PDB file of C-alpha atoms in Angstrom:
ATOM      1  CA  MET A   1     -16.311 -17.453   9.374  1.00  0.00           C
ATOM      2  CA  MET A   2     -15.061 -14.537   7.263  1.00  0.00           C
ATOM      3  CA  LEU A   3     -15.216 -12.210  10.278  1.00  0.00           C
ATOM      4  CA  LYS A   4     -13.045 -14.636  12.233  1.00  0.00           C
ATOM      5  CA  LEU A   5     -10.515 -14.628   9.400  1.00  0.00           C
ATOM      6  CA  VAL A   6     -10.384 -10.827   9.413  1.00  0.00           C
ATOM      7  CA  ALA A   7     -10.075 -10.756  13.215  1.00  0.00           C
ATOM      8  CA  ARG A   8      -7.166 -13.226  13.161  1.00  0.00           C
ATOM      9  CA  ARG A   9      -5.321 -11.268  10.488  1.00  0.00           C
ATOM     10  CA  LEU A  10      -5.805  -7.991  12.374  1.00  0.00           C
ATOM     11  CA  ALA A  11      -4.524  -9.600  15.572  1.00  0.00           C
ATOM     12  CA  TRP A  12      -1.354 -10.690  13.771  1.00  0.00           C
ATOM     13  CA  SER A  13      -0.951  -7.179  12.378  1.00  0.00           C
ATOM     14  CA  VAL A  14      -0.346  -5.629  15.806  1.00  0.00           C
ATOM     15  CA  PRO A  15       3.029  -7.309  16.472  1.00  0.00           C
ATOM     16  CA  LEU A  16       3.979  -6.724  12.829  1.00  0.00           C
ATOM     17  CA  ALA A  17       3.462  -2.985  13.184  1.00  0.00           C
ATOM     18  CA  LEU A  18       5.342  -2.957  16.494  1.00  0.00           C
ATOM     19  CA  VAL A  19       8.343  -4.833  15.110  1.00  0.00           C
ATOM     20  CA  ALA A  20       8.461  -2.591  12.027  1.00  0.00           C
ATOM     21  CA  SER A  21       8.482   0.537  14.198  1.00  0.00           C
ATOM     22  CA  VAL A  22      11.237  -0.786  16.476  1.00  0.00           C
ATOM     23  CA  VAL A  23      13.475  -1.884  13.599  1.00  0.00           C
ATOM     24  CA  SER A  24      13.075   1.387  11.706  1.00  0.00           C
ATOM     25  CA  PHE A  25      13.674   3.440  14.868  1.00  0.00           C
ATOM     26  CA  VAL A  26      16.937   1.635  15.606  1.00  0.00           C
ATOM     27  CA  LEU A  27      18.180   1.639  12.009  1.00  0.00           C
ATOM     28  CA  VAL A  28      17.525   5.345  11.524  1.00  0.00           C
ATOM     29  CA  ALA A  29      19.244   6.141  14.825  1.00  0.00           C
ATOM     30  CA  LEU A  30      22.337   4.266  13.600  1.00  0.00           C
ATOM     31  CA  LEU A  31      22.520   6.226  10.352  1.00  0.00           C
ATOM     32  CA  PRO A  32      25.233   8.878  10.120  1.00  0.00           C
ATOM     33  CA  GLY A  33      23.884  12.383  10.509  1.00  0.00           C
ATOM     34  CA  ASP A  34      22.334  14.630  13.084  1.00  0.00           C
ATOM     35  CA  ALA A  35      18.945  16.326  13.093  1.00  0.00           C
ATOM     36  CA  ALA A  36      20.383  19.203  15.117  1.00  0.00           C
ATOM     37  CA  ARG A  37      23.062  19.767  12.475  1.00  0.00           C
ATOM     38  CA  SER A  38      20.447  19.634   9.703  1.00  0.00           C
ATOM     39  CA  LEU A  39      18.325  22.149  11.598  1.00  0.00           C
ATOM     40  CA  LEU A  40      21.065  24.663  12.511  1.00  0.00           C
ATOM     41  CA  GLY A  41      23.358  24.256   9.530  1.00  0.00           C
ATOM     42  CA  PRO A  42      27.065  23.483   9.189  1.00  0.00           C
ATOM     43  CA  ASN A  43      28.212  26.674  10.963  1.00  0.00           C
ATOM     44  CA  ALA A  44      26.520  25.919  14.291  1.00  0.00           C
ATOM     45  CA  THR A  45      28.780  25.820  17.339  1.00  0.00           C
ATOM     46  CA  PRO A  46      29.022  22.730  19.584  1.00  0.00           C
ATOM     47  CA  GLU A  47      27.144  24.622  22.314  1.00  0.00           C
ATOM     48  CA  GLN A  48      24.311  25.433  19.949  1.00  0.00           C
ATOM     49  CA  LEU A  49      24.162  21.815  18.760  1.00  0.00           C
ATOM     50  CA  ASP A  50      24.047  20.509  22.326  1.00  0.00           C
ATOM     51  CA  ALA A  51      21.255  22.936  23.200  1.00  0.00           C
ATOM     52  CA  ALA A  52      19.272  21.909  20.102  1.00  0.00           C
ATOM     53  CA  ARG A  53      19.689  18.198  20.877  1.00  0.00           C
ATOM     54  CA  GLN A  54      18.464  18.795  24.413  1.00  0.00           C
ATOM     55  CA  GLN A  55      15.479  20.794  23.181  1.00  0.00           C
ATOM     56  CA  LEU A  56      14.584  18.092  20.643  1.00  0.00           C
ATOM     57  CA  GLY A  57      15.065  15.287  23.179  1.00  0.00           C
ATOM     58  CA  LEU A  58      17.892  13.719  21.178  1.00  0.00           C
ATOM     59  CA  ASP A  59      20.183  13.638  24.215  1.00  0.00           C
ATOM     60  CA  GLN A  60      18.014  10.979  25.846  1.00  0.00           C
ATOM     61  CA  PRO A  61      18.666   7.220  25.494  1.00  0.00           C
ATOM     62  CA  LEU A  62      17.215   5.643  22.387  1.00  0.00           C
ATOM     63  CA  TRP A  63      14.787   3.451  24.302  1.00  0.00           C
ATOM     64  CA  VAL A  64      13.422   6.524  26.092  1.00  0.00           C
ATOM     65  CA  GLN A  65      12.902   8.310  22.784  1.00  0.00           C
ATOM     66  CA  TYR A  66      11.117   5.280  21.360  1.00  0.00           C
ATOM     67  CA  GLY A  67       8.930   4.909  24.444  1.00  0.00           C
ATOM     68  CA  LYS A  68       7.788   8.522  24.189  1.00  0.00           C
ATOM     69  CA  TRP A  69       7.076   8.145  20.495  1.00  0.00           C
ATOM     70  CA  LEU A  70       5.159   4.886  21.004  1.00  0.00           C
ATOM     71  CA  SER A  71       3.046   6.313  23.825  1.00  0.00           C
ATOM     72  CA  GLY A  72       1.938   9.095  21.506  1.00  0.00           C
ATOM     73  CA  ALA A  73       1.522   6.825  18.464  1.00  0.00           C
ATOM     74  CA  VAL A  74      -0.972   4.516  20.207  1.00  0.00           C
ATOM     75  CA  ARG A  75      -3.092   7.625  20.816  1.00  0.00           C
ATOM     76  CA  GLY A  76      -2.836   8.678  17.181  1.00  0.00           C
ATOM     77  CA  ASP A  77      -0.175  11.345  17.798  1.00  0.00           C
ATOM     78  CA  LEU A  78       2.888  10.745  15.613  1.00  0.00           C
ATOM     79  CA  GLY A  79       4.681  13.778  17.004  1.00  0.00           C
ATOM     80  CA  SER A  80       6.165  16.725  15.153  1.00  0.00           C
ATOM     81  CA  SER A  81       8.944  16.981  12.614  1.00  0.00           C
ATOM     82  CA  LEU A  82      12.297  17.839  14.144  1.00  0.00           C
ATOM     83  CA  ILE A  83      13.096  20.152  11.245  1.00  0.00           C
ATOM     84  CA  ASN A  84       9.958  22.202  10.542  1.00  0.00           C
ATOM     85  CA  ARG A  85       8.091  21.420  13.815  1.00  0.00           C
ATOM     86  CA  GLN A  86       4.885  20.654  11.918  1.00  0.00           C
ATOM     87  CA  PRO A  87       2.705  17.698  13.014  1.00  0.00           C
ATOM     88  CA  VAL A  88       3.844  14.536  11.258  1.00  0.00           C
ATOM     89  CA  ALA A  89       0.311  13.250  10.659  1.00  0.00           C
ATOM     90  CA  GLU A  90      -0.719  16.450   8.866  1.00  0.00           C
ATOM     91  CA  GLN A  91       2.328  16.345   6.585  1.00  0.00           C
ATOM     92  CA  LEU A  92       1.837  12.696   5.706  1.00  0.00           C
ATOM     93  CA  ASN A  93      -1.910  13.049   5.154  1.00  0.00           C
ATOM     94  CA  ASP A  94      -1.151  15.698   2.532  1.00  0.00           C
ATOM     95  CA  ARG A  95       1.255  13.304   0.793  1.00  0.00           C
ATOM     96  CA  LEU A  96      -0.815  10.139   1.095  1.00  0.00           C
ATOM     97  CA  GLY A  97      -3.140  11.022  -1.784  1.00  0.00           C
ATOM     98  CA  PRO A  98      -0.414  11.408  -4.445  1.00  0.00           C
ATOM     99  CA  SER A  99       1.278   8.156  -3.394  1.00  0.00           C
ATOM    100  CA  LEU A 100      -1.936   6.145  -3.337  1.00  0.00           C
ATOM    101  CA  SER A 101      -2.989   7.622  -6.688  1.00  0.00           C
ATOM    102  CA  LEU A 102       0.318   6.514  -8.179  1.00  0.00           C
ATOM    103  CA  ILE A 103       0.409   3.056  -6.584  1.00  0.00           C
ATOM    104  CA  ILE A 104      -3.241   2.125  -7.107  1.00  0.00           C
ATOM    105  CA  GLY A 105      -3.161   3.418 -10.673  1.00  0.00           C
ATOM    106  CA  ALA A 106      -0.034   1.420 -11.478  1.00  0.00           C
ATOM    107  CA  VAL A 107      -1.379  -1.780  -9.905  1.00  0.00           C
ATOM    108  CA  LEU A 108      -4.722  -1.465 -11.712  1.00  0.00           C
ATOM    109  CA  VAL A 109      -3.007  -0.935 -15.081  1.00  0.00           C
ATOM    110  CA  ALA A 110      -0.544  -3.760 -14.427  1.00  0.00           C
ATOM    111  CA  THR A 111      -3.316  -6.124 -13.328  1.00  0.00           C
ATOM    112  CA  LEU A 112      -5.571  -5.414 -16.306  1.00  0.00           C
ATOM    113  CA  VAL A 113      -2.832  -5.626 -18.942  1.00  0.00           C
ATOM    114  CA  GLY A 114      -0.899  -8.402 -17.217  1.00  0.00           C
ATOM    115  CA  VAL A 115      -3.900 -10.697 -16.738  1.00  0.00           C
ATOM    116  CA  LEU A 116      -5.106 -10.193 -20.327  1.00  0.00           C
ATOM    117  CA  LEU A 117      -1.637 -10.882 -21.728  1.00  0.00           C
ATOM    118  CA  GLY A 118      -1.126 -13.836 -19.428  1.00  0.00           C
ATOM    119  CA  VAL A 119      -4.440 -15.460 -20.345  1.00  0.00           C
ATOM    120  CA  ARG A 120      -3.787 -15.025 -24.051  1.00  0.00           C
ATOM    121  CA  ALA A 121      -0.261 -16.390 -23.690  1.00  0.00           C
ATOM    122  CA  ALA A 122      -1.442 -19.398 -21.663  1.00  0.00           C
ATOM    123  CA  ARG A 123      -2.437 -21.127 -24.883  1.00  0.00           C
ATOM    124  CA  ARG A 124       1.275 -21.229 -25.669  1.00  0.00           C
ATOM    125  CA  GLY A 125       2.605 -20.503 -29.114  1.00  0.00           C
ATOM    126  CA  ALA A 126       4.383 -17.325 -30.198  1.00  0.00           C
ATOM    127  CA  LEU A 127       2.510 -15.025 -27.809  1.00  0.00           C
ATOM    128  CA  GLY A 128       3.533 -17.182 -24.859  1.00  0.00           C
ATOM    129  CA  ARG A 129       7.196 -16.831 -25.798  1.00  0.00           C
ATOM    130  CA  ILE A 130       6.757 -13.079 -26.257  1.00  0.00           C
ATOM    131  CA  VAL A 131       5.225 -12.732 -22.776  1.00  0.00           C
ATOM    132  CA  GLN A 132       8.046 -14.813 -21.305  1.00  0.00           C
ATOM    133  CA  THR A 133      10.665 -12.600 -22.964  1.00  0.00           C
ATOM    134  CA  GLY A 134       8.764  -9.402 -22.142  1.00  0.00           C
ATOM    135  CA  ALA A 135       8.624 -10.379 -18.469  1.00  0.00           C
ATOM    136  CA  ILE A 136      12.401 -10.703 -18.353  1.00  0.00           C
ATOM    137  CA  VAL A 137      12.909  -7.392 -20.155  1.00  0.00           C
ATOM    138  CA  GLY A 138      10.305  -5.596 -18.037  1.00  0.00           C
ATOM    139  CA  LEU A 139      11.914  -6.748 -14.800  1.00  0.00           C
ATOM    140  CA  ALA A 140      15.361  -5.728 -16.040  1.00  0.00           C
ATOM    141  CA  LEU A 141      14.373  -2.121 -16.824  1.00  0.00           C
ATOM    142  CA  PRO A 142      15.330   0.240 -13.962  1.00  0.00           C
ATOM    143  CA  ASP A 143      12.511   2.547 -12.886  1.00  0.00           C
ATOM    144  CA  PHE A 144      14.610   5.690 -13.081  1.00  0.00           C
ATOM    145  CA  TRP A 145      15.850   4.908 -16.621  1.00  0.00           C
ATOM    146  CA  LEU A 146      12.379   4.077 -17.909  1.00  0.00           C
ATOM    147  CA  GLY A 147      10.941   7.204 -16.298  1.00  0.00           C
ATOM    148  CA  LEU A 148      13.565   9.436 -17.853  1.00  0.00           C
ATOM    149  CA  MET A 149      13.028   7.865 -21.294  1.00  0.00           C
ATOM    150  CA  LEU A 150       9.280   8.440 -21.050  1.00  0.00           C
ATOM    151  CA  VAL A 151       9.854  12.068 -20.063  1.00  0.00           C
ATOM    152  CA  VAL A 152      12.206  12.616 -23.020  1.00  0.00           C
ATOM    153  CA  LEU A 153       9.828  10.993 -25.506  1.00  0.00           C
ATOM    154  CA  PHE A 154       6.335  12.015 -24.360  1.00  0.00           C
ATOM    155  CA  ALA A 155       7.014  15.245 -22.455  1.00  0.00           C
ATOM    156  CA  VAL A 156       9.963  16.830 -24.255  1.00  0.00           C
ATOM    157  CA  LYS A 157       9.737  15.614 -27.855  1.00  0.00           C
ATOM    158  CA  LEU A 158       6.015  14.995 -28.279  1.00  0.00           C
ATOM    159  CA  ALA A 159       4.800  17.356 -25.517  1.00  0.00           C
ATOM    160  CA  VAL A 160       1.805  15.123 -24.829  1.00  0.00           C
ATOM    161  CA  PHE A 161       2.104  14.866 -21.040  1.00  0.00           C
ATOM    162  CA  PRO A 162       3.674  17.139 -18.404  1.00  0.00           C
ATOM    163  CA  PRO A 163       7.239  16.122 -17.456  1.00  0.00           C
ATOM    164  CA  THR A 164       6.824  16.662 -13.720  1.00  0.00           C
ATOM    165  CA  GLY A 165       4.339  17.765 -11.089  1.00  0.00           C
ATOM    166  CA  TYR A 166       1.105  16.538  -9.564  1.00  0.00           C
ATOM    167  CA  VAL A 167      -2.389  18.001  -9.815  1.00  0.00           C
ATOM    168  CA  PRO A 168      -4.785  17.097  -6.960  1.00  0.00           C
ATOM    169  CA  LEU A 169      -7.908  15.259  -8.034  1.00  0.00           C
ATOM    170  CA  GLY A 170     -10.193  17.759  -6.313  1.00  0.00           C
ATOM    171  CA  GLU A 171      -8.708  20.706  -8.196  1.00  0.00           C
ATOM    172  CA  ASN A 172      -8.743  19.354 -11.738  1.00  0.00           C
ATOM    173  CA  PRO A 173      -9.678  15.710 -12.480  1.00  0.00           C
ATOM    174  CA  ALA A 174      -8.399  15.921 -16.055  1.00  0.00           C
ATOM    175  CA  GLY A 175      -5.128  17.495 -14.924  1.00  0.00           C
ATOM    176  CA  TRP A 176      -4.818  14.860 -12.187  1.00  0.00           C
ATOM    177  CA  LEU A 177      -5.151  12.055 -14.711  1.00  0.00           C
ATOM    178  CA  ASN A 178      -2.767  13.760 -17.141  1.00  0.00           C
ATOM    179  CA  SER A 179      -0.098  14.240 -14.463  1.00  0.00           C
ATOM    180  CA  LEU A 180      -0.217  10.560 -13.489  1.00  0.00           C
ATOM    181  CA  VAL A 181       0.098   8.911 -16.904  1.00  0.00           C
ATOM    182  CA  LEU A 182       3.899   8.847 -17.172  1.00  0.00           C
ATOM    183  CA  PRO A 183       4.660   7.931 -13.533  1.00  0.00           C
ATOM    184  CA  VAL A 184       1.958   5.245 -13.529  1.00  0.00           C
ATOM    185  CA  VAL A 185       3.336   3.693 -16.719  1.00  0.00           C
ATOM    186  CA  THR A 186       6.856   3.821 -15.262  1.00  0.00           C
ATOM    187  CA  LEU A 187       5.764   1.949 -12.161  1.00  0.00           C
ATOM    188  CA  ALA A 188       3.398  -0.404 -14.020  1.00  0.00           C
ATOM    189  CA  VAL A 189       5.795  -1.815 -16.632  1.00  0.00           C
ATOM    190  CA  PRO A 190       7.770  -4.180 -14.361  1.00  0.00           C
ATOM    191  CA  ALA A 191       4.597  -5.033 -12.432  1.00  0.00           C
ATOM    192  CA  THR A 192       2.825  -5.944 -15.673  1.00  0.00           C
ATOM    193  CA  ALA A 193       5.672  -8.281 -16.571  1.00  0.00           C
ATOM    194  CA  VAL A 194       5.414 -10.110 -13.253  1.00  0.00           C
ATOM    195  CA  ILE A 195       1.614 -10.445 -13.342  1.00  0.00           C
ATOM    196  CA  ALA A 196       1.577 -11.548 -16.986  1.00  0.00           C
ATOM    197  CA  LYS A 197       4.095 -14.311 -16.367  1.00  0.00           C
ATOM    198  CA  GLN A 198       2.326 -15.565 -13.242  1.00  0.00           C
ATOM    199  CA  THR A 199      -1.054 -15.487 -14.980  1.00  0.00           C
ATOM    200  CA  ARG A 200       0.328 -17.326 -17.994  1.00  0.00           C
ATOM    201  CA  ASP A 201       1.836 -20.099 -15.854  1.00  0.00           C
ATOM    202  CA  ALA A 202      -1.221 -20.452 -13.595  1.00  0.00           C
ATOM    203  CA  VAL A 203      -3.796 -20.477 -16.414  1.00  0.00           C
ATOM    204  CA  ALA A 204      -1.685 -22.842 -18.534  1.00  0.00           C
ATOM    205  CA  SER A 205      -1.515 -25.234 -15.591  1.00  0.00           C
ATOM    206  CA  ALA A 206      -5.297 -24.979 -15.099  1.00  0.00           C
ATOM    207  CA  LEU A 207      -5.942 -25.668 -18.778  1.00  0.00           C
ATOM    208  CA  ASP A 208      -4.077 -28.961 -18.424  1.00  0.00           C
ATOM    209  CA  GLN A 209      -6.436 -30.179 -15.696  1.00  0.00           C
ATOM    210  CA  THR A 210      -9.004 -32.922 -16.231  1.00  0.00           C
ATOM    211  CA  PHE A 211     -11.986 -30.656 -15.578  1.00  0.00           C
ATOM    212  CA  VAL A 212     -11.044 -28.504 -18.585  1.00  0.00           C
ATOM    213  CA  ARG A 213     -11.110 -31.504 -20.903  1.00  0.00           C
ATOM    214  CA  THR A 214     -14.473 -32.447 -19.434  1.00  0.00           C
ATOM    215  CA  LEU A 215     -15.863 -28.965 -20.046  1.00  0.00           C
ATOM    216  CA  ARG A 216     -14.642 -28.953 -23.634  1.00  0.00           C
ATOM    217  CA  ALA A 217     -16.110 -32.398 -24.237  1.00  0.00           C
ATOM    218  CA  ALA A 218     -19.435 -31.126 -22.890  1.00  0.00           C
ATOM    219  CA  GLY A 219     -19.452 -28.393 -25.523  1.00  0.00           C
ATOM    220  CA  VAL A 220     -18.665 -25.433 -23.293  1.00  0.00           C
ATOM    221  CA  THR A 221     -17.333 -22.501 -25.317  1.00  0.00           C
ATOM    222  CA  GLU A 222     -13.601 -21.828 -25.238  1.00  0.00           C
ATOM    223  CA  PHE A 223     -14.173 -18.333 -23.871  1.00  0.00           C
ATOM    224  CA  SER A 224     -16.128 -19.744 -20.929  1.00  0.00           C
ATOM    225  CA  VAL A 225     -13.550 -22.475 -20.352  1.00  0.00           C
ATOM    226  CA  VAL A 226     -10.682 -19.987 -20.192  1.00  0.00           C
ATOM    227  CA  TYR A 227     -12.203 -16.944 -18.507  1.00  0.00           C
ATOM    228  CA  ARG A 228     -14.892 -18.461 -16.262  1.00  0.00           C
ATOM    229  CA  HIS A 229     -13.239 -21.703 -15.198  1.00  0.00           C
ATOM    230  CA  ALA A 230      -9.474 -21.792 -15.841  1.00  0.00           C
ATOM    231  CA  LEU A 231      -8.876 -18.194 -14.782  1.00  0.00           C
ATOM    232  CA  LYS A 232     -10.927 -18.635 -11.606  1.00  0.00           C
ATOM    233  CA  ASN A 233      -8.976 -21.793 -10.814  1.00  0.00           C
ATOM    234  CA  ALA A 234      -5.742 -19.832 -11.283  1.00  0.00           C
ATOM    235  CA  ALA A 235      -6.917 -16.777  -9.356  1.00  0.00           C
ATOM    236  CA  ILE A 236      -5.206 -17.494  -6.017  1.00  0.00           C
ATOM    237  CA  PRO A 237      -1.587 -17.486  -7.295  1.00  0.00           C
ATOM    238  CA  VAL A 238      -2.425 -14.458  -9.446  1.00  0.00           C
ATOM    239  CA  LEU A 239      -3.890 -12.640  -6.436  1.00  0.00           C
ATOM    240  CA  THR A 240      -0.762 -13.474  -4.465  1.00  0.00           C
ATOM    241  CA  VAL A 241       1.521 -11.867  -6.999  1.00  0.00           C
ATOM    242  CA  ILE A 242      -0.777  -8.828  -7.310  1.00  0.00           C
ATOM    243  CA  GLY A 243      -0.526  -8.316  -3.549  1.00  0.00           C
ATOM    244  CA  MET A 244       3.263  -8.617  -3.762  1.00  0.00           C
ATOM    245  CA  VAL A 245       3.311  -6.129  -6.650  1.00  0.00           C
ATOM    246  CA  PHE A 246       1.306  -3.628  -4.597  1.00  0.00           C
ATOM    247  CA  VAL A 247       3.693  -3.920  -1.649  1.00  0.00           C
ATOM    248  CA  GLY A 248       6.711  -3.704  -3.955  1.00  0.00           C
ATOM    249  CA  ALA A 249       5.278  -0.560  -5.538  1.00  0.00           C
ATOM    250  CA  LEU A 250       5.671   1.195  -2.182  1.00  0.00           C
ATOM    251  CA  GLY A 251       9.429   0.999  -2.591  1.00  0.00           C
ATOM    252  CA  GLY A 252       9.221   1.891  -6.267  1.00  0.00           C
ATOM    253  CA  THR A 253       7.507   5.170  -5.466  1.00  0.00           C
ATOM    254  CA  VAL A 254      10.763   6.554  -4.030  1.00  0.00           C
ATOM    255  CA  ALA A 255      12.495   6.753  -7.411  1.00  0.00           C
ATOM    256  CA  VAL A 256       9.357   7.512  -9.430  1.00  0.00           C
ATOM    257  CA  GLU A 257       8.228  10.346  -7.160  1.00  0.00           C
ATOM    258  CA  PHE A 258      11.710  11.846  -7.312  1.00  0.00           C
ATOM    259  CA  ILE A 259      11.846  11.721 -11.119  1.00  0.00           C
ATOM    260  CA  PHE A 260       8.392  13.226 -11.641  1.00  0.00           C
ATOM    261  CA  ALA A 261       8.480  15.611  -8.630  1.00  0.00           C
ATOM    262  CA  ILE A 262       5.409  14.049  -7.023  1.00  0.00           C
ATOM    263  CA  PRO A 263       4.909  15.154  -3.388  1.00  0.00           C
ATOM    264  CA  GLY A 264       4.267  11.691  -1.983  1.00  0.00           C
ATOM    265  CA  LEU A 265       5.366   9.471   0.884  1.00  0.00           C
ATOM    266  CA  GLY A 266       8.383   8.073  -0.962  1.00  0.00           C
ATOM    267  CA  GLY A 267       9.965  11.482  -1.519  1.00  0.00           C
ATOM    268  CA  THR A 268       9.143  12.459   2.051  1.00  0.00           C
ATOM    269  CA  ALA A 269      10.967   9.371   3.330  1.00  0.00           C
ATOM    270  CA  VAL A 270      14.094  10.320   1.383  1.00  0.00           C
ATOM    271  CA  GLN A 271      14.047  13.913   2.627  1.00  0.00           C
ATOM    272  CA  ALA A 272      13.398  12.846   6.222  1.00  0.00           C
ATOM    273  CA  THR A 273      16.231  10.316   6.128  1.00  0.00           C
ATOM    274  CA  SER A 274      18.739  12.836   4.771  1.00  0.00           C
ATOM    275  CA  ALA A 275      17.723  15.288   7.524  1.00  0.00           C
ATOM    276  CA  HIS A 276      17.724  12.547  10.186  1.00  0.00           C
ATOM    277  CA  ASP A 277      14.164  13.577  11.065  1.00  0.00           C
ATOM    278  CA  LEU A 278      13.258  10.553  13.184  1.00  0.00           C
ATOM    279  CA  PRO A 279       9.573  11.338  13.919  1.00  0.00           C
ATOM    280  CA  LEU A 280       8.848  11.958  10.243  1.00  0.00           C
ATOM    281  CA  ILE A 281      10.611   8.755   9.216  1.00  0.00           C
ATOM    282  CA  GLN A 282       8.684   6.823  11.835  1.00  0.00           C
ATOM    283  CA  GLY A 283       5.462   8.321  10.525  1.00  0.00           C
ATOM    284  CA  VAL A 284       6.250   7.153   6.994  1.00  0.00           C
ATOM    285  CA  VAL A 285       7.011   3.664   8.325  1.00  0.00           C
ATOM    286  CA  VAL A 286       3.660   3.604  10.159  1.00  0.00           C
ATOM    287  CA  TYR A 287       1.774   4.651   7.018  1.00  0.00           C
ATOM    288  CA  PHE A 288       3.598   2.119   4.844  1.00  0.00           C
ATOM    289  CA  THR A 289       2.996  -0.619   7.415  1.00  0.00           C
ATOM    290  CA  LEU A 290      -0.718   0.167   7.594  1.00  0.00           C
ATOM    291  CA  ILE A 291      -0.941   0.067   3.793  1.00  0.00           C
ATOM    292  CA  VAL A 292       0.796  -3.319   3.716  1.00  0.00           C
ATOM    293  CA  ILE A 293      -1.549  -4.644   6.408  1.00  0.00           C
ATOM    294  CA  ALA A 294      -4.593  -3.393   4.496  1.00  0.00           C
ATOM    295  CA  VAL A 295      -3.398  -4.988   1.246  1.00  0.00           C
ATOM    296  CA  ASN A 296      -2.640  -8.314   2.922  1.00  0.00           C
ATOM    297  CA  LEU A 297      -6.058  -8.257   4.570  1.00  0.00           C
ATOM    298  CA  LEU A 298      -7.800  -7.637   1.240  1.00  0.00           C
ATOM    299  CA  VAL A 299      -5.841 -10.482  -0.353  1.00  0.00           C
ATOM    300  CA  ASP A 300      -6.772 -12.824   2.499  1.00  0.00           C
ATOM    301  CA  VAL A 301     -10.438 -11.877   2.184  1.00  0.00           C
ATOM    302  CA  ALA A 302     -10.233 -12.552  -1.556  1.00  0.00           C
ATOM    303  CA  TYR A 303      -8.651 -15.937  -0.781  1.00  0.00           C
ATOM    304  CA  GLY A 304     -11.544 -16.737   1.534  1.00  0.00           C
ATOM    305  CA  TYR A 305     -14.065 -15.787  -1.124  1.00  0.00           C
ATOM    306  CA  LEU A 306     -12.406 -17.863  -3.858  1.00  0.00           C
ATOM    307  CA  ASN A 307     -11.498 -20.826  -1.657  1.00  0.00           C
ATOM    308  CA  PRO A 308     -13.640 -21.256   1.477  1.00  0.00           C
ATOM    309  CA  ARG A 309     -11.119 -23.749   2.914  1.00  0.00           C
ATOM    310  CA  THR A 310      -8.625 -20.913   3.495  1.00  0.00           C
ATOM    311  CA  ARG A 311     -11.024 -19.265   5.941  1.00  0.00           C
ATOM    312  CA  ARG A 312     -10.136 -21.890   8.526  1.00  0.00           C
ATOM    313  CA  SER A 313      -6.365 -21.426   8.163  1.00  0.00           C
TER     314      SER A 313
END
């Protein structure tokens, strides 16, 4: 049954990836700018620009360009960058690690802290009001402002963490962890607020159910009631918001990677868009789409594990 669920979700992922590639291809083509101009510079003559567009295939109709790209993409060939002529897949593979390190780290921190805060606040009282207020404040803080404040405090004044840069895990695990602390916290703060509020509401609702009163009357410890029964009952809405947080973190990496000079997919997307580098932008869209599909699939599998009835949906 679980294999059928996975197969159905993967089948739905194919049209999703196709639609995402078409939409991004058209939108990028409509943006002002010219890859030939970015490549040759502002002093290029019209003849030179026309020759560059012809060489790059930019003089062809948009549907022809997309068809050529798609025919290569289904074979695993995402083409080459229009600007540096390097294979897109190689460039993005080099930048995938930093982005995933940042996103996964932020989601793990947000999930751990958010769930613990939410469960504690579910019993209402002062902590519940603090979590409610903290969620509003956390969501209102812009990523770029929070990142800059953390750099000023912990990198400039206290000199505890490096202000910018990324150290690969294979080179220096301690340096890798040290370089990720500030960007992970920057990305995790609003995510923690969302998860904490959802956990608080879901667990509080579960604690009001009849089965909880029955468990307490039977002498089950409060810890077991909350963490083994109420939290499990509230797990599906919490998992939903965690999946949404992960997907939302993909967009948040753009600002965070720029602030902390992390060579990830978000910064690459910004650079490719400014240069009108269509193959590189399409490659980023493909990678982001595959990440979203993988996250949604994991969430669906978790749904099926927690609630067997969802396996048939």
